[in-house]
mmCIF file of C-alpha atoms in Angstrom:
data_model
loop_
_atom_site.group_PDB
_atom_site.id
_atom_site.type_symbol
_atom_site.label_atom_id
_atom_site.label_comp_id
_atom_site.label_asym_id
_atom_site.label_seq_id
_atom_site.Cartn_x
_atom_site.Cartn_y
_atom_site.Cartn_z
ATOM 1 C CA MET Q 2 -42.516 92.612 -38.611
ATOM 2 C CA PRO Q 3 -44.868 91.062 -36.006
ATOM 3 C CA LYS Q 4 -42.182 91.540 -33.349
ATOM 4 C CA TYR Q 5 -42.579 95.339 -33.580
ATOM 5 C CA THR Q 6 -46.125 95.719 -34.930
ATOM 6 C CA VAL Q 7 -47.891 93.115 -32.751
ATOM 7 C CA LYS Q 8 -45.801 91.566 -29.968
ATOM 8 C CA LEU Q 9 -44.124 94.667 -28.496
ATOM 9 C CA PRO Q 10 -47.284 96.869 -28.567
ATOM 10 C CA GLY Q 11 -49.268 93.884 -27.255
ATOM 11 C CA VAL Q 12 -46.914 93.378 -24.293
ATOM 12 C CA ILE Q 13 -47.013 97.099 -23.478
ATOM 13 C CA MET Q 14 -50.836 97.179 -23.609
ATOM 14 C CA ILE Q 15 -51.144 94.083 -21.394
ATOM 15 C CA PHE Q 16 -48.908 95.468 -18.646
ATOM 16 C CA LEU Q 17 -50.426 98.953 -18.864
ATOM 17 C CA SER Q 18 -53.878 97.447 -18.263
ATOM 18 C CA GLN Q 19 -52.447 95.212 -15.517
ATOM 19 C CA GLY Q 20 -51.153 98.328 -13.766
ATOM 20 C CA LEU Q 21 -54.492 100.076 -14.194
ATOM 21 C CA CYS Q 22 -56.508 97.199 -12.738
ATOM 22 C CA LEU Q 23 -54.185 96.151 -9.907
ATOM 23 C CA ASP Q 24 -55.314 97.373 -6.505
ATOM 24 C CA PRO Q 25 -52.154 98.135 -4.447
ATOM 25 C CA THR Q 26 -54.062 97.429 -1.225
ATOM 26 C CA ALA Q 27 -54.210 93.751 -2.234
ATOM 27 C CA VAL Q 28 -50.422 93.608 -1.884
ATOM 28 C CA THR Q 29 -50.410 95.264 1.533
ATOM 29 C CA LYS Q 30 -53.043 92.786 2.753
ATOM 30 C CA ALA Q 31 -50.704 89.925 1.885
ATOM 31 C CA PHE Q 32 -48.141 91.031 4.463
ATOM 32 C CA THR Q 33 -50.577 90.319 7.307
ATOM 33 C CA GLN Q 34 -49.850 86.602 6.757
ATOM 34 C CA PHE Q 35 -46.114 86.557 6.174
ATOM 35 C CA HIS Q 36 -45.780 82.772 6.604
ATOM 36 C CA ILE Q 37 -48.166 82.196 3.689
ATOM 37 C CA ILE Q 38 -46.219 84.666 1.518
ATOM 38 C CA MET Q 39 -42.978 82.839 2.254
ATOM 39 C CA TYR Q 40 -44.452 79.431 1.488
ATOM 40 C CA VAL Q 41 -46.064 80.492 -1.803
ATOM 41 C CA SER Q 42 -42.993 82.438 -2.965
ATOM 42 C CA ILE Q 43 -40.572 79.606 -2.172
ATOM 43 C CA PHE Q 44 -42.833 77.013 -3.771
ATOM 44 C CA VAL Q 45 -43.408 79.010 -6.978
ATOM 45 C CA PHE Q 46 -39.860 80.253 -7.533
ATOM 46 C CA VAL Q 47 -37.725 77.545 -5.856
ATOM 47 C CA VAL Q 48 -39.509 74.208 -5.386
ATOM 48 C CA TYR Q 49 -41.387 74.191 -8.703
ATOM 49 C CA PRO Q 50 -38.279 75.013 -10.829
ATOM 50 C CA ALA Q 51 -36.156 72.527 -8.844
ATOM 51 C CA VAL Q 52 -38.606 69.681 -9.545
ATOM 52 C CA VAL Q 53 -38.796 70.566 -13.248
ATOM 53 C CA MET Q 54 -34.994 70.846 -13.497
ATOM 54 C CA ILE Q 55 -34.674 67.264 -12.207
ATOM 55 C CA ILE Q 56 -37.328 66.039 -14.646
ATOM 56 C CA THR Q 57 -35.823 67.832 -17.666
ATOM 57 C CA THR Q 58 -32.329 66.557 -16.831
ATOM 58 C CA LEU Q 59 -33.667 63.001 -16.907
ATOM 59 C CA LEU Q 60 -35.600 63.668 -20.124
ATOM 60 C CA GLU Q 61 -32.565 65.129 -21.909
ATOM 61 C CA SER Q 62 -30.465 62.131 -20.872
ATOM 62 C CA MET Q 63 -33.095 59.954 -22.596
ATOM 63 C CA GLY Q 64 -32.897 61.978 -25.809
ATOM 64 C CA TYR Q 65 -35.987 64.154 -25.417
ATOM 65 C CA SER Q 66 -36.073 67.467 -27.336
ATOM 66 C CA LYS Q 67 -33.763 69.980 -25.652
ATOM 67 C CA TYR Q 68 -35.940 72.827 -26.928
ATOM 68 C CA PHE Q 69 -39.022 71.493 -25.160
ATOM 69 C CA CYS Q 70 -36.927 70.882 -22.041
ATOM 70 C CA THR Q 71 -35.876 74.530 -22.169
ATOM 71 C CA GLY Q 72 -39.522 75.517 -22.581
ATOM 72 C CA MET Q 73 -40.487 73.436 -19.531
ATOM 73 C CA ILE Q 74 -37.836 75.183 -17.427
ATOM 74 C CA VAL Q 75 -39.016 78.599 -18.614
ATOM 75 C CA THR Q 76 -42.607 77.620 -17.751
ATOM 76 C CA SER Q 77 -41.541 76.503 -14.269
ATOM 77 C CA VAL Q 78 -40.097 79.911 -13.314
ATOM 78 C CA MET Q 79 -43.189 81.886 -14.342
ATOM 79 C CA PRO Q 80 -45.321 83.545 -11.633
ATOM 80 C CA THR Q 81 -48.776 82.294 -10.745
ATOM 81 C CA THR Q 82 -52.064 83.276 -12.354
ATOM 82 C CA THR Q 83 -54.233 86.029 -10.879
ATOM 83 C CA ALA Q 84 -57.738 85.616 -12.300
ATOM 84 C CA MET Q 85 -57.693 81.819 -12.579
ATOM 85 C CA SER Q 86 -56.311 81.135 -9.092
ATOM 86 C CA THR Q 87 -58.875 83.549 -7.601
ATOM 87 C CA ILE Q 88 -61.784 82.031 -9.529
ATOM 88 C CA LEU Q 89 -60.827 78.457 -8.648
ATOM 89 C CA THR Q 90 -60.368 79.427 -4.992
ATOM 90 C CA THR Q 91 -63.816 81.052 -4.981
ATOM 91 C CA MET Q 92 -65.482 78.023 -6.570
ATOM 92 C CA SER Q 93 -63.708 75.693 -4.130
ATOM 93 C CA GLY Q 94 -64.745 77.601 -1.016
ATOM 94 C CA GLY Q 95 -61.212 78.740 -0.155
ATOM 95 C CA LYS Q 96 -60.213 82.048 1.400
ATOM 96 C CA VAL Q 97 -60.363 84.428 -1.556
ATOM 97 C CA ALA Q 98 -58.520 87.275 0.195
ATOM 98 C CA VAL Q 99 -55.478 85.008 0.612
ATOM 99 C CA ALA Q 100 -55.567 84.032 -3.056
ATOM 100 C CA VAL Q 101 -55.946 87.619 -4.319
ATOM 101 C CA ALA Q 102 -53.200 89.043 -2.114
ATOM 102 C CA ASN Q 103 -50.654 86.309 -2.773
ATOM 103 C CA ALA Q 104 -51.349 86.055 -6.510
ATOM 104 C CA THR Q 105 -50.950 89.820 -6.890
ATOM 105 C CA LEU Q 106 -47.706 89.933 -4.921
ATOM 106 C CA ASN Q 107 -46.382 86.857 -6.728
ATOM 107 C CA ASN Q 108 -46.953 88.477 -10.125
ATOM 108 C CA LEU Q 109 -45.072 91.583 -9.035
ATOM 109 C CA MET Q 110 -42.184 89.396 -7.849
ATOM 110 C CA GLY Q 111 -42.246 87.556 -11.175
ATOM 111 C CA ILE Q 112 -41.253 90.686 -13.093
ATOM 112 C CA VAL Q 113 -37.857 90.445 -11.377
ATOM 113 C CA CYS Q 114 -37.571 86.788 -10.287
ATOM 114 C CA THR Q 115 -38.496 85.182 -13.625
ATOM 115 C CA PRO Q 116 -35.756 86.871 -15.720
ATOM 116 C CA ALA Q 117 -33.211 86.255 -12.946
ATOM 117 C CA LEU Q 118 -34.090 82.541 -12.737
ATOM 118 C CA VAL Q 119 -34.021 82.131 -16.535
ATOM 119 C CA MET Q 120 -30.517 83.571 -16.645
ATOM 120 C CA LEU Q 121 -29.425 81.428 -13.690
ATOM 121 C CA LEU Q 122 -30.886 78.108 -14.834
ATOM 122 C CA LEU Q 123 -30.328 78.462 -18.581
ATOM 123 C CA SER Q 124 -27.031 80.336 -18.668
ATOM 124 C CA GLY Q 125 -25.268 77.404 -20.351
ATOM 125 C CA THR Q 126 -28.182 76.508 -22.650
ATOM 126 C CA VAL Q 127 -29.368 79.744 -24.228
ATOM 127 C CA SER Q 128 -27.672 83.068 -24.809
ATOM 128 C CA VAL Q 129 -29.376 85.881 -22.892
ATOM 129 C CA ASP Q 130 -27.770 89.314 -22.720
ATOM 130 C CA PHE Q 131 -28.557 90.639 -19.228
ATOM 131 C CA GLY Q 132 -28.083 94.292 -20.239
ATOM 132 C CA LYS Q 133 -30.381 94.060 -23.258
ATOM 133 C CA VAL Q 134 -32.983 92.087 -21.316
ATOM 134 C CA ALA Q 135 -32.960 94.633 -18.468
ATOM 135 C CA ILE Q 136 -33.535 97.485 -20.937
ATOM 136 C CA LYS Q 137 -36.308 95.603 -22.764
ATOM 137 C CA LEU Q 138 -38.071 94.656 -19.534
ATOM 138 C CA THR Q 139 -37.862 98.269 -18.384
ATOM 139 C CA TYR Q 140 -39.515 99.893 -21.395
ATOM 140 C CA SER Q 141 -41.917 97.073 -22.282
ATOM 141 C CA ILE Q 142 -43.040 95.863 -18.846
ATOM 142 C CA LEU Q 143 -41.968 97.998 -15.878
ATOM 143 C CA VAL Q 144 -42.658 101.443 -17.378
ATOM 144 C CA PRO Q 145 -46.162 100.529 -18.702
ATOM 145 C CA PHE Q 146 -47.029 98.772 -15.438
ATOM 146 C CA PHE Q 147 -46.035 101.670 -13.199
ATOM 147 C CA CYS Q 148 -47.655 104.151 -15.614
ATOM 148 C CA GLY Q 149 -50.869 102.201 -15.105
ATOM 149 C CA GLN Q 150 -50.397 102.363 -11.334
ATOM 150 C CA ALA Q 151 -49.730 106.112 -11.528
ATOM 151 C CA LEU Q 152 -52.894 106.665 -13.580
ATOM 152 C CA ARG Q 153 -54.906 105.086 -10.719
ATOM 153 C CA SER Q 154 -54.182 108.247 -8.710
ATOM 154 C CA ILE Q 155 -56.640 110.055 -11.023
ATOM 155 C CA ALA Q 156 -60.084 109.327 -9.588
ATOM 156 C CA ILE Q 157 -61.917 109.197 -12.932
ATOM 157 C CA ILE Q 158 -59.424 106.751 -14.444
ATOM 158 C CA LYS Q 159 -59.392 104.602 -11.295
ATOM 159 C CA ASP Q 160 -63.210 104.386 -11.240
ATOM 160 C CA PHE Q 161 -63.225 103.530 -14.933
ATOM 161 C CA ALA Q 162 -60.628 100.760 -14.418
ATOM 162 C CA VAL Q 163 -62.492 99.268 -11.438
ATOM 163 C CA LYS Q 164 -65.837 99.380 -13.223
ATOM 164 C CA ASN Q 165 -64.489 97.856 -16.424
ATOM 165 C CA LYS Q 166 -62.052 95.355 -14.910
ATOM 166 C CA PRO Q 167 -63.756 92.345 -16.605
ATOM 167 C CA LYS Q 168 -63.499 94.127 -19.962
ATOM 168 C CA PHE Q 169 -59.795 94.784 -19.397
ATOM 169 C CA SER Q 170 -59.386 91.061 -18.711
ATOM 170 C CA ILE Q 171 -61.116 90.224 -21.981
ATOM 171 C CA PHE Q 172 -58.909 92.763 -23.768
ATOM 172 C CA ASN Q 173 -55.744 91.189 -22.285
ATOM 173 C CA HIS Q 174 -56.817 87.734 -23.413
ATOM 174 C CA ALA Q 175 -57.647 89.044 -26.883
ATOM 175 C CA VAL Q 176 -54.172 90.577 -27.207
ATOM 176 C CA LEU Q 177 -52.705 87.336 -25.898
ATOM 177 C CA VAL Q 178 -54.545 85.329 -28.557
ATOM 178 C CA VAL Q 179 -53.018 87.586 -31.234
ATOM 179 C CA ILE Q 180 -49.531 87.035 -29.778
ATOM 180 C CA ILE Q 181 -50.116 83.264 -29.676
ATOM 181 C CA PHE Q 182 -51.368 83.383 -33.272
ATOM 182 C CA CYS Q 183 -48.146 85.132 -34.343
ATOM 183 C CA SER Q 184 -46.132 82.473 -32.518
ATOM 184 C CA PHE Q 185 -48.021 79.702 -34.309
ATOM 185 C CA CYS Q 186 -47.495 81.426 -37.657
ATOM 186 C CA ASN Q 187 -43.776 81.632 -36.974
ATOM 187 C CA ILE Q 188 -43.646 77.958 -35.972
ATOM 188 C CA PHE Q 189 -45.601 77.007 -39.078
ATOM 189 C CA SER Q 190 -42.985 78.768 -41.227
ATOM 190 C CA MET Q 191 -40.212 76.687 -39.602
ATOM 191 C CA ARG Q 192 -39.352 73.078 -40.348
ATOM 192 C CA LEU Q 193 -39.586 71.681 -36.828
ATOM 193 C CA SER Q 194 -37.883 68.458 -37.912
ATOM 194 C CA ASP Q 195 -34.742 70.481 -38.684
ATOM 195 C CA TYR Q 196 -34.533 71.225 -34.957
ATOM 196 C CA GLY Q 197 -35.149 67.639 -33.913
ATOM 197 C CA VAL Q 198 -38.793 68.286 -32.985
ATOM 198 C CA GLN Q 199 -41.094 65.523 -34.229
ATOM 199 C CA TRP Q 200 -44.864 65.171 -34.036
ATOM 200 C CA TYR Q 201 -44.644 62.699 -31.163
ATOM 201 C CA HIS Q 202 -42.710 65.263 -29.098
ATOM 202 C CA ILE Q 203 -45.799 67.486 -29.167
ATOM 203 C CA MET Q 204 -48.011 64.592 -28.061
ATOM 204 C CA MET Q 205 -45.508 63.671 -25.355
ATOM 205 C CA GLN Q 206 -45.356 67.275 -24.173
ATOM 206 C CA ILE Q 207 -49.077 67.338 -23.499
ATOM 207 C CA VAL Q 208 -48.735 64.152 -21.416
ATOM 208 C CA LEU Q 209 -45.648 65.546 -19.656
ATOM 209 C CA ASN Q 210 -47.477 68.766 -18.811
ATOM 210 C CA LEU Q 211 -50.245 66.754 -17.177
ATOM 211 C CA ALA Q 212 -47.807 64.508 -15.280
ATOM 212 C CA VAL Q 213 -45.711 67.442 -14.027
ATOM 213 C CA HIS Q 214 -48.794 69.400 -12.980
ATOM 214 C CA LEU Q 215 -50.249 66.454 -11.051
ATOM 215 C CA LEU Q 216 -46.893 65.918 -9.314
ATOM 216 C CA ILE Q 217 -46.698 69.590 -8.356
ATOM 217 C CA CYS Q 218 -50.324 69.535 -7.159
ATOM 218 C CA ALA Q 219 -49.629 66.527 -4.926
ATOM 219 C CA LEU Q 220 -46.493 68.174 -3.542
ATOM 220 C CA ALA Q 221 -48.297 71.462 -2.828
ATOM 221 C CA TRP Q 222 -51.225 69.720 -1.122
ATOM 222 C CA VAL Q 223 -49.035 67.518 1.078
ATOM 223 C CA THR Q 224 -46.664 70.314 2.140
ATOM 224 C CA SER Q 225 -49.452 72.765 3.048
ATOM 225 C CA ARG Q 226 -51.028 70.644 5.789
ATOM 226 C CA TRP Q 227 -50.017 73.247 8.384
ATOM 227 C CA ALA Q 228 -52.707 75.680 7.125
ATOM 228 C CA ASN Q 229 -56.410 75.554 7.945
ATOM 229 C CA MET Q 230 -58.534 74.149 5.136
ATOM 230 C CA SER Q 231 -59.822 77.411 3.629
ATOM 231 C CA ASP Q 232 -56.304 78.888 3.613
ATOM 232 C CA ARG Q 233 -54.902 75.620 2.304
ATOM 233 C CA VAL Q 234 -57.201 75.634 -0.732
ATOM 234 C CA ALA Q 235 -56.202 79.214 -1.585
ATOM 235 C CA ILE Q 236 -52.503 78.419 -1.111
ATOM 236 C CA PHE Q 237 -52.846 75.328 -3.292
ATOM 237 C CA PHE Q 238 -54.343 77.130 -6.289
ATOM 238 C CA VAL Q 239 -51.891 80.032 -6.096
ATOM 239 C CA ALA Q 240 -48.871 77.727 -5.746
ATOM 240 C CA VAL Q 241 -49.549 75.326 -8.632
ATOM 241 C CA GLN Q 242 -50.688 77.732 -11.376
ATOM 242 C CA LYS Q 243 -48.464 79.302 -14.070
ATOM 243 C CA THR Q 244 -49.607 82.440 -15.856
ATOM 244 C CA ILE Q 245 -49.743 82.716 -19.616
ATOM 245 C CA VAL Q 246 -51.003 86.329 -19.582
ATOM 246 C CA MET Q 247 -47.744 87.562 -18.038
ATOM 247 C CA GLY Q 248 -45.674 84.524 -18.951
ATOM 248 C CA LEU Q 249 -45.832 84.731 -22.729
ATOM 249 C CA PRO Q 250 -44.947 88.454 -22.888
ATOM 250 C CA LEU Q 251 -42.058 87.849 -20.455
ATOM 251 C CA LEU Q 252 -40.824 84.932 -22.557
ATOM 252 C CA ASN Q 253 -41.025 87.004 -25.743
ATOM 253 C CA GLU Q 254 -38.955 89.779 -24.187
ATOM 254 C CA LEU Q 255 -36.398 87.433 -22.634
ATOM 255 C CA PHE Q 256 -35.800 85.579 -25.916
ATOM 256 C CA ASN Q 257 -36.591 88.460 -28.240
ATOM 257 C CA ASP Q 258 -33.572 87.847 -30.500
ATOM 258 C CA ASP Q 259 -33.732 84.041 -30.343
ATOM 259 C CA PRO Q 260 -35.384 82.472 -33.442
ATOM 260 C CA LEU Q 261 -36.424 79.489 -31.294
ATOM 261 C CA ARG Q 262 -38.426 81.524 -28.768
ATOM 262 C CA ASP Q 263 -41.758 80.313 -30.181
ATOM 263 C CA ILE Q 264 -40.701 76.688 -29.705
ATOM 264 C CA TYR Q 265 -39.749 77.515 -26.114
ATOM 265 C CA ALA Q 266 -43.267 78.948 -25.677
ATOM 266 C CA LEU Q 267 -45.068 75.738 -26.685
ATOM 267 C CA PRO Q 268 -44.885 73.999 -23.270
ATOM 268 C CA LEU Q 269 -46.313 77.134 -21.618
ATOM 269 C CA ILE Q 270 -49.128 77.459 -24.171
ATOM 270 C CA MET Q 271 -50.034 73.771 -23.808
ATOM 271 C CA TYR Q 272 -49.730 73.890 -20.001
ATOM 272 C CA HIS Q 273 -52.498 76.452 -19.541
ATOM 273 C CA PRO Q 274 -55.527 74.266 -20.428
ATOM 274 C CA VAL Q 275 -54.102 71.419 -18.339
ATOM 275 C CA GLU Q 276 -53.965 73.484 -15.143
ATOM 276 C CA LEU Q 277 -57.471 74.851 -15.716
ATOM 277 C CA ILE Q 278 -59.111 71.456 -16.277
ATOM 278 C CA VAL Q 279 -57.293 69.872 -13.311
ATOM 279 C CA GLY Q 280 -58.282 72.849 -11.141
ATOM 280 C CA ILE Q 281 -61.964 72.561 -12.068
ATOM 281 C CA LEU Q 282 -61.956 68.805 -11.406
ATOM 282 C CA ALA Q 283 -60.228 69.268 -8.028
ATOM 283 C CA GLY Q 284 -62.449 72.189 -7.022
ATOM 284 C CA GLY Q 285 -65.531 70.127 -6.175
ATOM 285 C CA ARG Q 286 -63.624 67.817 -3.855
ATOM 286 C CA MET Q 287 -61.912 70.751 -2.153
ATOM 287 C CA ARG Q 288 -65.208 72.544 -1.586
ATOM 288 C CA ARG Q 289 -66.500 69.468 0.272
ATOM 289 C CA LEU Q 290 -63.334 69.432 2.399
ATOM 290 C CA VAL Q 291 -63.755 73.110 3.286
ATOM 291 C CA GLU Q 292 -67.418 72.623 4.187
ATOM 292 C CA ALA Q 293 -66.566 69.588 6.292
ATOM 293 C CA SER Q 294 -63.884 71.537 8.170
ATOM 294 C CA ASP Q 295 -66.204 74.476 8.868
ATOM 295 C CA GLN Q 296 -67.998 73.086 11.915
ATOM 296 C CA ASP Q 297 -68.950 76.415 13.496
ATOM 297 C CA SER Q 298 -70.877 78.043 10.661
ATOM 298 C CA PRO Q 299 -71.800 76.465 7.310
ATOM 299 C CA THR Q 300 -72.351 79.947 5.838
ATOM 300 C CA ALA Q 301 -68.983 81.396 6.913
ATOM 301 C CA GLN Q 302 -67.529 81.214 3.443
ATOM 302 C CA LYS Q 303 -70.519 83.025 1.904
ATOM 303 C CA ARG Q 304 -70.293 85.807 4.487
ATOM 304 C CA ALA Q 305 -66.564 86.118 3.880
ATOM 305 C CA LEU Q 306 -67.143 86.504 0.154
ATOM 306 C CA ARG Q 307 -69.778 89.202 0.679
ATOM 307 C CA ASN Q 308 -67.302 91.172 2.831
ATOM 308 C CA LEU Q 309 -64.671 91.439 0.071
ATOM 309 C CA PRO Q 310 -65.346 94.778 -1.672
ATOM 310 C CA SER Q 311 -62.308 94.357 -3.939
ATOM 311 C CA LEU Q 312 -64.071 91.381 -5.541
ATOM 312 C CA GLU Q 313 -67.479 92.994 -6.083
ATOM 313 C CA ILE Q 314 -68.187 94.134 -9.635
ATOM 314 C CA GLY Q 315 -71.100 96.454 -10.233
ATOM 315 C CA GLY Q 316 -72.821 95.307 -7.058
ATOM 316 C CA GLN Q 317 -73.344 91.794 -8.430
ATOM 317 C CA ASP Q 318 -72.876 88.582 -6.462
ATOM 318 C CA VAL Q 319 -69.209 87.604 -6.510
ATOM 319 C CA GLY Q 320 -69.970 83.897 -6.627
ATOM 320 C CA ALA Q 321 -72.091 84.267 -9.753
ATOM 321 C CA ILE Q 322 -69.400 86.421 -11.375
ATOM 322 C CA ALA Q 323 -66.701 83.879 -10.520
ATOM 323 C CA GLU Q 324 -68.715 80.998 -11.969
ATOM 324 C CA ALA Q 325 -69.494 82.963 -15.148
ATOM 325 C CA ARG Q 326 -65.838 83.913 -15.616
ATOM 326 C CA ALA Q 327 -64.744 80.348 -14.910
ATOM 327 C CA LEU Q 328 -67.107 79.084 -17.615
ATOM 328 C CA SER Q 329 -65.784 81.729 -20.008
ATOM 329 C CA LEU Q 330 -62.194 80.750 -19.225
ATOM 330 C CA TYR Q 331 -63.041 77.079 -19.622
ATOM 331 C CA ASN Q 332 -64.522 77.691 -23.075
ATOM 332 C CA MET Q 333 -61.460 79.706 -24.052
ATOM 333 C CA MET Q 334 -59.160 76.929 -22.848
ATOM 334 C CA LYS Q 335 -61.100 74.391 -24.910
ATOM 335 C CA ARG Q 336 -60.244 76.483 -27.942
ATOM 336 C CA GLN Q 337 -56.600 76.423 -26.869
ATOM 337 C CA TRP Q 338 -56.749 72.622 -26.761
ATOM 338 C CA PHE Q 339 -57.861 72.859 -30.384
ATOM 339 C CA LEU Q 340 -54.741 74.940 -31.049
ATOM 340 C CA CYS Q 341 -52.644 72.210 -29.427
ATOM 341 C CA CYS Q 342 -54.198 69.679 -31.807
ATOM 342 C CA MET Q 343 -53.353 72.010 -34.657
ATOM 343 C CA MET Q 344 -49.741 71.939 -33.468
ATOM 344 C CA ALA Q 345 -49.814 68.157 -33.580
ATOM 345 C CA ALA Q 346 -51.033 68.367 -37.182
ATOM 346 C CA ILE Q 347 -48.197 70.778 -37.990
ATOM 347 C CA GLY Q 348 -45.750 68.309 -36.490
ATOM 348 C CA LEU Q 349 -47.170 65.548 -38.641
ATOM 349 C CA ALA Q 350 -46.717 67.741 -41.715
ATOM 350 C CA PHE Q 351 -42.997 67.950 -41.001
#
């Protein structure tokens, strides 16, 4: 069965590589700006879910699919992205160190906060056995992650992980594509109409994802006025993103025994290209704002980037690497939009 031959090994491999590639010093750096940590954490795990809960309550009262509403809530409690938020911050001229530190810490918090919030917010909607979930999260996520961290204590393995970090990222995305493919195959084998899911629900979900993301973006930008512009850009991208690399494995483990888990995953899968495209479009405007606010030295951002050894790969220019990875991610997300269109076609078939 794919659950045991693909999904479980895939989740274990993703979190083992995450542990290998995660630099613990990035977490310790985050604590030097405790007010930013508090803002990002509260926004990601409190404000974002609260806004989505209000929206889904209204949608359900209007007869919208309860399964997609559940998927939207699950998406809202996911941690932020790591690579994407860092790349978008770099391209927008924001403070990369702030983005790296907060995204890393936020993902670690998500291992605990996401399951807890799912059980709290969906206790009356879906059946989740806390004991079983705790055991599954331990052997599929926590143990591989901390094994990866422990392996970093071996100098050869650590050097290999640092040197090949981009390749590990590609590997994680490849495994993720396989997991998504299995989810699509499972959905294809189901008659979505039997669960009240029609083709127009899939079209509406894409529009809803865009509307919710724009609302969250506006809220994050308005409420972060207290920060200087370079910090504000980094805070913005970390606060509004939702990870699919960690999110989909977490969702699969949380709803492992639920036959509807792949339907719950659809809003998260369709949300990812939306946040990337919006981030790229907003990045140019934000870069101009950062440059306009930097009156003392127009080259301050470039010097700051050159002084971040954790972001240098093979001695190459970090800006060029970020742009190349952003283009690669953008092309991958375009393919995911194609998958979303395929889902619409599946809906039409039912």
